[in-house]
Every structure is written in structure tokens, then in C-alpha cells.
Coordinates of C-alpha atoms in Angstrom, one line a residue:
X1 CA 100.5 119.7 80.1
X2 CA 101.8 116.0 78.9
X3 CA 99.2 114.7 75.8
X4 CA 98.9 111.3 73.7
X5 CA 97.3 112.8 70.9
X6 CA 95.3 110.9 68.6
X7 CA 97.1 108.9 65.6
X8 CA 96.8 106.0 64.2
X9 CA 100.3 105.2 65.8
X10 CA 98.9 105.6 69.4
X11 CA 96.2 103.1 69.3
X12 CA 97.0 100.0 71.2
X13 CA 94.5 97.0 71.5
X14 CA 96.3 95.0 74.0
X15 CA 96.7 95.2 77.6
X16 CA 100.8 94.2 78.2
X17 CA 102.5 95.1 80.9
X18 CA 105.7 95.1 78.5
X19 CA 104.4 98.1 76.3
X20 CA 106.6 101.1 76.8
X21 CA 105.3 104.2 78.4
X22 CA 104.4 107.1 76.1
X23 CA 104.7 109.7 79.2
X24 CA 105.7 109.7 82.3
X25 CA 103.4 111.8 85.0
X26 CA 104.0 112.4 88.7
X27 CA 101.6 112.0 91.5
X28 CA 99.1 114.9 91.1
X29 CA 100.0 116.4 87.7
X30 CA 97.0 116.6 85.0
X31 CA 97.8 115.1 81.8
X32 CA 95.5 114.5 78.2
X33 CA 94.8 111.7 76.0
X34 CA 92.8 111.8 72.9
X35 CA 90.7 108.8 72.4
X36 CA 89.4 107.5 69.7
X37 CA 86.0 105.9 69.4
X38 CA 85.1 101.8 69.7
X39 CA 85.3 101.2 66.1
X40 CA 88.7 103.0 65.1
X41 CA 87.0 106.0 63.8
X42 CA 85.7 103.8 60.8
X43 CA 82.0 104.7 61.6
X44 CA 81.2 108.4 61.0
X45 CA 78.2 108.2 58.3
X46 CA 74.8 106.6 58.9
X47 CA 75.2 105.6 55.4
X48 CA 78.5 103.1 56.7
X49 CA 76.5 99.1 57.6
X50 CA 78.9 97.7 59.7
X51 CA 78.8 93.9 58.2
X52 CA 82.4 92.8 59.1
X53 CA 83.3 92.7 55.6
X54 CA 83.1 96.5 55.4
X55 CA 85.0 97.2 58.6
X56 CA 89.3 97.5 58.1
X57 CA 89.3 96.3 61.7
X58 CA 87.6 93.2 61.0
X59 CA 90.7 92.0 58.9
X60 CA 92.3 90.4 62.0
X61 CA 91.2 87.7 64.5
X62 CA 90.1 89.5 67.3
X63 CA 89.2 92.4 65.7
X64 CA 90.7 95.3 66.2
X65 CA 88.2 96.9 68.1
X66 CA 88.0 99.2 71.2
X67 CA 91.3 100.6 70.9
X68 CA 92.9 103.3 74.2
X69 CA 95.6 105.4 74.7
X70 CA 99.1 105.2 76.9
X71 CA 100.7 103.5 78.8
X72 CA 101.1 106.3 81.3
X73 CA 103.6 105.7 84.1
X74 CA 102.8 107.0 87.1
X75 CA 106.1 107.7 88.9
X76 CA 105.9 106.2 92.3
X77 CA 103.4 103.6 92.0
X78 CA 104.7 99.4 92.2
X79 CA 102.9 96.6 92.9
X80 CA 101.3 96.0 96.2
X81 CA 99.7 99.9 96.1
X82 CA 96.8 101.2 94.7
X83 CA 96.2 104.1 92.2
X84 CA 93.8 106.4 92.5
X85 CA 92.9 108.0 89.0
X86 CA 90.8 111.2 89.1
X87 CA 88.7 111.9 85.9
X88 CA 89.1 116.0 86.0
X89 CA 87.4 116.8 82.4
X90 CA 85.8 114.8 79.3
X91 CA 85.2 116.7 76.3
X92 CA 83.1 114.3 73.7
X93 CA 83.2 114.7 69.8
X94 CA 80.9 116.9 68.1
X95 CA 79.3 113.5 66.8
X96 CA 78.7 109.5 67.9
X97 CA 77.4 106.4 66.7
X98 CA 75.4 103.2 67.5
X99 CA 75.0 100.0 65.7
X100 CA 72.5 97.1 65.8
X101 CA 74.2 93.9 64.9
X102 CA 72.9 90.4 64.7
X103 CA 73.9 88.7 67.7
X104 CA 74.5 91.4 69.7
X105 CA 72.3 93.2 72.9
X106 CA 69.5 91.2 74.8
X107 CA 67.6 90.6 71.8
X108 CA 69.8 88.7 69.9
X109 CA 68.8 87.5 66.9
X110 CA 65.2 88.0 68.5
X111 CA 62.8 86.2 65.1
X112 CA 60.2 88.7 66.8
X113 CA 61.8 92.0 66.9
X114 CA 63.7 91.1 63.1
X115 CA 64.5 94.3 62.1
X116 CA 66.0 95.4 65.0
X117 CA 68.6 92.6 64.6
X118 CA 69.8 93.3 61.1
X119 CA 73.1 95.4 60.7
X120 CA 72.4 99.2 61.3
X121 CA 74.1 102.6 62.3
X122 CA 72.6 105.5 63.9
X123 CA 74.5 108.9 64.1
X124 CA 74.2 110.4 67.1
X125 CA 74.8 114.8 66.6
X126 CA 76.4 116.6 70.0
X127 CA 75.4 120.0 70.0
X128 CA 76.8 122.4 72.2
X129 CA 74.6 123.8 75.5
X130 CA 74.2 127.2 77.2
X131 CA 78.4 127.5 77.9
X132 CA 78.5 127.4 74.4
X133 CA 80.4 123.9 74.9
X134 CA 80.0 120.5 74.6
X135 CA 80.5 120.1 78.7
X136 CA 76.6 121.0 79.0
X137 CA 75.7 120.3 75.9
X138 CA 72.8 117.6 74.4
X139 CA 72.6 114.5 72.2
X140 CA 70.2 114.6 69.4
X141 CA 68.6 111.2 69.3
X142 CA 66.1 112.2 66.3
X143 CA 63.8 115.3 65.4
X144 CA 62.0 114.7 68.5
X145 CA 64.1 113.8 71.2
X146 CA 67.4 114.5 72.5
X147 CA 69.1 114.7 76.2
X148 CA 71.6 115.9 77.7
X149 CA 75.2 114.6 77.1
X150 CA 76.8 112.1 80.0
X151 CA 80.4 111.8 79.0
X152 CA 82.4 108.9 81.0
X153 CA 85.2 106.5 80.1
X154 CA 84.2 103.2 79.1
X155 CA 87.7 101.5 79.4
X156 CA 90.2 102.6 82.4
X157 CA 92.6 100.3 83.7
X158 CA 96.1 99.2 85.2
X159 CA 98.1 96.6 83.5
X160 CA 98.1 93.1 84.6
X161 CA 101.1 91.7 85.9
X162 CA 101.6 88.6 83.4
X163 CA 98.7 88.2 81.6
X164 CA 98.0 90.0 78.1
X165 CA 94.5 91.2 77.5
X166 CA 92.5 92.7 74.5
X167 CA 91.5 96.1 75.2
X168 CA 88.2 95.0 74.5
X169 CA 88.0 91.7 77.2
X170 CA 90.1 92.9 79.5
X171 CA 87.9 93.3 83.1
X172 CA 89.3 93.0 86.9
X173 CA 90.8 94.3 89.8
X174 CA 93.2 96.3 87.4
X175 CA 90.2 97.8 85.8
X176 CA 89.3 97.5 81.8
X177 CA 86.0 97.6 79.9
X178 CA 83.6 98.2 82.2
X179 CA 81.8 100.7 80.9
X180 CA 80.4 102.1 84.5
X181 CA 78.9 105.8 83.7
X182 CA 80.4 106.5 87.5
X183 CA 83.7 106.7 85.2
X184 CA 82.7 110.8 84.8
X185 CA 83.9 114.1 85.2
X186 CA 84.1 114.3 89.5
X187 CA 84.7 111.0 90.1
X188 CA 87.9 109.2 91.7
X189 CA 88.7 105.2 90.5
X190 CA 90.7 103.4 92.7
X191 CA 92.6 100.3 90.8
X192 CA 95.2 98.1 92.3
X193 CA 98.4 98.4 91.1
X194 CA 100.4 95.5 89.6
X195 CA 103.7 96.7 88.2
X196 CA 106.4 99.5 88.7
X197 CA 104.5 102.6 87.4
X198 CA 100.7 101.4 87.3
X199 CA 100.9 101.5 83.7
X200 CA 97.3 103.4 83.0
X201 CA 95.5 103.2 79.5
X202 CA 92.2 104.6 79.0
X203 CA 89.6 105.2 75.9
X204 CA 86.3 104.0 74.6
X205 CA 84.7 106.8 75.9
X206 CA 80.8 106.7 76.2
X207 CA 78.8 110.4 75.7
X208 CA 75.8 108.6 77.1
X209 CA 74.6 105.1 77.9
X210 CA 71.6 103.8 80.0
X211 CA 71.8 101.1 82.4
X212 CA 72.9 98.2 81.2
X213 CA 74.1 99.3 77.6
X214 CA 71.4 96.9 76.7
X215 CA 71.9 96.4 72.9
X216 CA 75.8 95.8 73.3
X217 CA 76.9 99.1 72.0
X218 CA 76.3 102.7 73.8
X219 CA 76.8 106.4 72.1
X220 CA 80.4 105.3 71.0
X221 CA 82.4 108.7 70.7
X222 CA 85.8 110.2 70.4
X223 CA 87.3 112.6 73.1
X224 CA 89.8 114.3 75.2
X225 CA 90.2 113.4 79.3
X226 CA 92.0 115.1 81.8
X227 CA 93.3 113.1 84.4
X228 CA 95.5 112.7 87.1
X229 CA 96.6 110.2 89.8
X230 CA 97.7 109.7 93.1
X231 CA 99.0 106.6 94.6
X232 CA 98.4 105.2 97.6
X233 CA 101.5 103.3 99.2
X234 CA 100.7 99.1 100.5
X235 CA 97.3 99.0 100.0
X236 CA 95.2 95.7 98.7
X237 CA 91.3 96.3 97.2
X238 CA 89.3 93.3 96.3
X239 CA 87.9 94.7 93.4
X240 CA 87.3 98.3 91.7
X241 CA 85.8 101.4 94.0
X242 CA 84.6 104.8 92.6
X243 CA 84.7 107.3 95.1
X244 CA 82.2 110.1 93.6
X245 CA 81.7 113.4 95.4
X246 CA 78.6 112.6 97.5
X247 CA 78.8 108.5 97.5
X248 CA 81.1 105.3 97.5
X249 CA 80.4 102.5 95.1
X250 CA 82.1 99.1 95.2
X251 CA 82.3 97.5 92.1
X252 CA 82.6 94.3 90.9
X253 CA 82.5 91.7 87.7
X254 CA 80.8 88.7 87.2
X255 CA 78.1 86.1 85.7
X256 CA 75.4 85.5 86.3
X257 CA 74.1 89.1 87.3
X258 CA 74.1 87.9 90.9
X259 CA 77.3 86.8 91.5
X260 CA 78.5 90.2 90.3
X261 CA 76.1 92.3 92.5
X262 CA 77.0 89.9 95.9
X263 CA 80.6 90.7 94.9
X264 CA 80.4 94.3 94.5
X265 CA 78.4 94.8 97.7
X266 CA 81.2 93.0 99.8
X267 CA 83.4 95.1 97.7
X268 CA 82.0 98.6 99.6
X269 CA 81.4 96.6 103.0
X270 CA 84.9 96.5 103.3
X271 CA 85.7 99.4 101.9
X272 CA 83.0 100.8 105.1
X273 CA 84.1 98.2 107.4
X274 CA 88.3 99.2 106.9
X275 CA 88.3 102.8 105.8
X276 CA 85.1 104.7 107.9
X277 CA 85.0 102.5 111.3
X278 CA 82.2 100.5 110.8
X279 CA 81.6 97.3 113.1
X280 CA 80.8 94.5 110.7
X281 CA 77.5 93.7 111.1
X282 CA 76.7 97.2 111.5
X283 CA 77.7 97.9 108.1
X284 CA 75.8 94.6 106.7
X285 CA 72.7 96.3 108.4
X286 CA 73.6 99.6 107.2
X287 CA 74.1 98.5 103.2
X288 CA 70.9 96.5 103.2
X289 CA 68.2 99.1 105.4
X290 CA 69.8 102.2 104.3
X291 CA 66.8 103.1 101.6
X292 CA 69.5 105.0 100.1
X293 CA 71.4 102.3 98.9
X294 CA 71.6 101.1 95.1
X295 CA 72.7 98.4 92.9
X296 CA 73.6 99.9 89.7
X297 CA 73.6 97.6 87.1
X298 CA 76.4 98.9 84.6
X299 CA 77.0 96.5 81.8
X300 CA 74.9 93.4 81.0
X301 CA 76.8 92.9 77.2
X302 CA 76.9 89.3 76.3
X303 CA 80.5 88.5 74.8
X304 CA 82.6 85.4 75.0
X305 CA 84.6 85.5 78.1
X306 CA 82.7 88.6 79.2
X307 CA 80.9 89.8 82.5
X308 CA 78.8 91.9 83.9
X309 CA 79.6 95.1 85.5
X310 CA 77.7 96.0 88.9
X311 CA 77.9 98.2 91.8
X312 CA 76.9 99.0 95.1
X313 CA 76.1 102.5 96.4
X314 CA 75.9 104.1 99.5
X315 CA 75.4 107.9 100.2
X316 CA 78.4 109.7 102.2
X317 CA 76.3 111.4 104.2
X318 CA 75.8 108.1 106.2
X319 CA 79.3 107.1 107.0
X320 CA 80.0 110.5 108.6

């Protein structure tokens, strides 16, 4: 099976269309990549404060921060089709971390809440579950608590025809940092495809995050994903779809919170309206009665140039 293993050589931090491809896959075939963590795999000790000063990353301008693996060409795929990239496996590290940072999360540099605003890492442990392996296994929070482990890839995305993004900014209908936990084991992305091959890159995997990822950084980890693609031939999306085993969710980017959420839910009427049969107003009635439906709110970090991630969900069972 074709691998990008991790190495300092594989990282990339920019989004170009112009990289070369480390492999080549065909429609269908599984491939690996090794990903390494947010923050270049600098923070591994709870002992490590991540003031920029102490961070190698922090020596450019933008840092050099959320870094992924490929460019994987996908042979078949050109502009004007979309890709459809199936997450088949995630296996996280056997460790994680957080950090508080002034600025950062909805707090801010909250005068109230002081402490929680100062520069501080947290180590998350990984320990395996009853397969013996990390694919069931739990995150130990503390002494106390711990939960189960929810692996998902925080950045997964096409290249952009023209532009050049950070890995870290990058968001759109080519995918980027989204960080939607819908990116998991099961699922199916969809992405429109902008140039000959697709050109995929993926890393800054999650092991867990709640809604929201509320204090700008989640359980930041390193891993190995399985994937594989398919391509679907003259096909246009307006934005990101996830197609998990029992629902659709259309996704979408934006700020405010609202203009992201009205975005994402005529992202899955169409995707109902075009792909399942659905008369338009019946599938406007449908997405807002349905009791079943839900606005998942993915990603609410506040970064310059940054928006919010949201999606819409509807249940399979109703589009039968």
C-alpha cells in the first residue's frame, strides 16, 4: 500500500497547486499518510509553555503551524468533477496535547477567568481499549475523568486552482481546516475538484474535540489515515458534503455563525433536491419539520481571515 511517512521533509504548510505529487493513487486504491500533530511535534511534555519564543515554528511569519501530508494525485480526476475521499481507518498517537493561549478561544483574554488565559499545556494520555488498540481506546483527561477516543481529520482538502493558502487558513469548497468531527472513520467527503489530479493533502488530525473547539485548540495528535478516493466525472457542489453511513450533512463556511449555518443548509437542500428527487419546497419543509434534523456547529475559532465551520444534517432514513 502507497505511504507518505512522517519526516520532517514531508511537511508542507502551504496549499499550491504547483507542489509535486508524492504518490500517485488510482480511483479506489487505499493509501497512508502519517500526520503529524498542529504544532510540528514540538509539544510532547506538559512541562513545554508554548510562549512563541519557545516554539522553532514561531521563527517565521505565519508560523509554521498545522502542517499535512501529500499532494496525492488522484489519477482521473480534473477540474469541473468532484472527489469523493473516503476516511477508511484513523489510528491516533499514544499521546496529545492542548494549550491555553492569551488571545485564543471565546474567552480571550477574559480579566475574569485570568488564569485560564495565560500560556498553558495539558497532555492528553491515549490508552488503548478492550481490542487492545487505540481504535476503541479512551483519552485520559485527569485522574478522574477520561472518554472515549473520537479520531477525525482536522484538515482535508483539494488544491485551489490559483490561489496559494496556509495549511492553517485555508477553508472552501476545496476543503481545508475545518475541523468537522464528521471527518471520521465511515465517513465519505465530497470536495470539488480544481486541477488535473485533485491534488489531496490531509493532517491535523483531532483524537477528540467538542462542538465548537471552543478554546481554539482541540486534542491535537499525531496519526496514520487510510484513505481512498473515487471521482465523480462533471459534477459542480456549492460547498463541502459528508455523506456518513446513516445521514447527509451539507457543510458550509462563514461569519457570523448565521451566515454559515443558512449556507450549509442550502448546501444539503440541494444536495436532496438534485441527488434524492425531492420537489423544492418539499425539501425546505422536510429540513426544517423533520425533528431529526441538526445544525452542528463544528468550529467557532476566532483567527484573522477565519470562519466558522457549520453543518446541516438530515437522517437517510427520510430520503428513502
Amino acid at each position: 500500500m502507497k505511504r507518505i511517512e512522517r519526516s520532517p521533509a514531508n511537511l508542507v504548510y502551504e496549499i499550491d497547486h504547483r507542489l509535486a505529487p508524492v504518490i500517485t493513487v488510482k480511483p479506489g486504491e487505499r493509501f497512508i499518510l502519517e500526520t503529524e500533530d498542529a504544532a510540528s511535534g514540538y509539544i510532547r511534555e506538559e512541562t513545554f509553555q508554548p510562549y512563541p519564543q519557545n516554539r522553532p515554528t514561531h521563527r517565521f511569519n505565519p508560523p509554521l503551524l498545522n502542517p499535512v501530508a501529500g499532494p496525492v494525485f488522484i489519477e482521473g480526476a480534473e477540474k469541473g468533477d468532484v472527489v469523493v475521499v473516503a476516511v477508511e481507518k484513523i489510528v491516533p498517537d499514544a499521546q496529545g496535547y492542548t494549550i491555553l493561549q492569551p488571545g485564543d478561544g471565546l474567552l480571550g483574554d477574559s480579566l475574569k477567568y485570568r488564569k485560564t488565559t495565560e500560556f498553558y499545556t495539558h497532555i492528553f494520555k491515549h490508552v488503548p481499549g478492550p481490542s487492545g488498540t487505540l481504535s476503541d481506546g479512551n483519552c485520559v483527561f485527569n485522574e478522574r475523568i477520561r472518554w472515549h477516543l473520537a479520531p477525525f481529520i482536522g484538515t482535508l482538502c483539494l488544491a485551489p486552482e490559483r490561489e496559494v493558502f496556509s495549511s492553517v487558513y485555508i477553508q472552501g469548497p476545496w476543503g481545508g481546516n475545518l475541523d468537522i468531527r464528521d471527518f471520521c472513520e465511515g465517513s465519505k467527503i465530497y470536495f470539488n475538484s480544481y486541477t488535473e489530479g485533485g491534488l489531496l493533502f490531509a493532517g491535523d488530525v483531532h483524537a477528540c474535540q467538542g462542538d465548537g473547539e471552543l478554546s481554539g485548540t482541540a486534542n491535537e495528535t499525531r496519526a496514520e489515515i487510510t484513505l481512498s478516493c473515487e471521482v465523480i466525472k462533471g459534477k459542480r457542489i456549492p460547498h463541502v458534503r459528508i455523506e456518513k453511513p446513516d445521514a447527509l450533512v451539507g457543510v458550509a463556511t462563514g461569519k457570523p455563525l448565521e451566515y454559515a449555518v443558512r449556507d450549509a443548509f442550502t448546501n444539503l437542500m440541494e444536495w436532496v433536491i438534485h441527488d434524492y428527487g425531492f420537489e423544492e419546497r418539499e425539501a425546505y419543509i422536510l429540513l426544517t419539520a423533520c425533528p431529526d434534523t441538526r445544525i452542528n456547529v463544528y468550529q467557532m475559532v476566532d483567527l484573522p481571515t477565519f470562519s466558522y465551520t457549520a453543518g446541516l444534517e438530515i437522517p437517510k432514513k427520510y430520503l428513502a
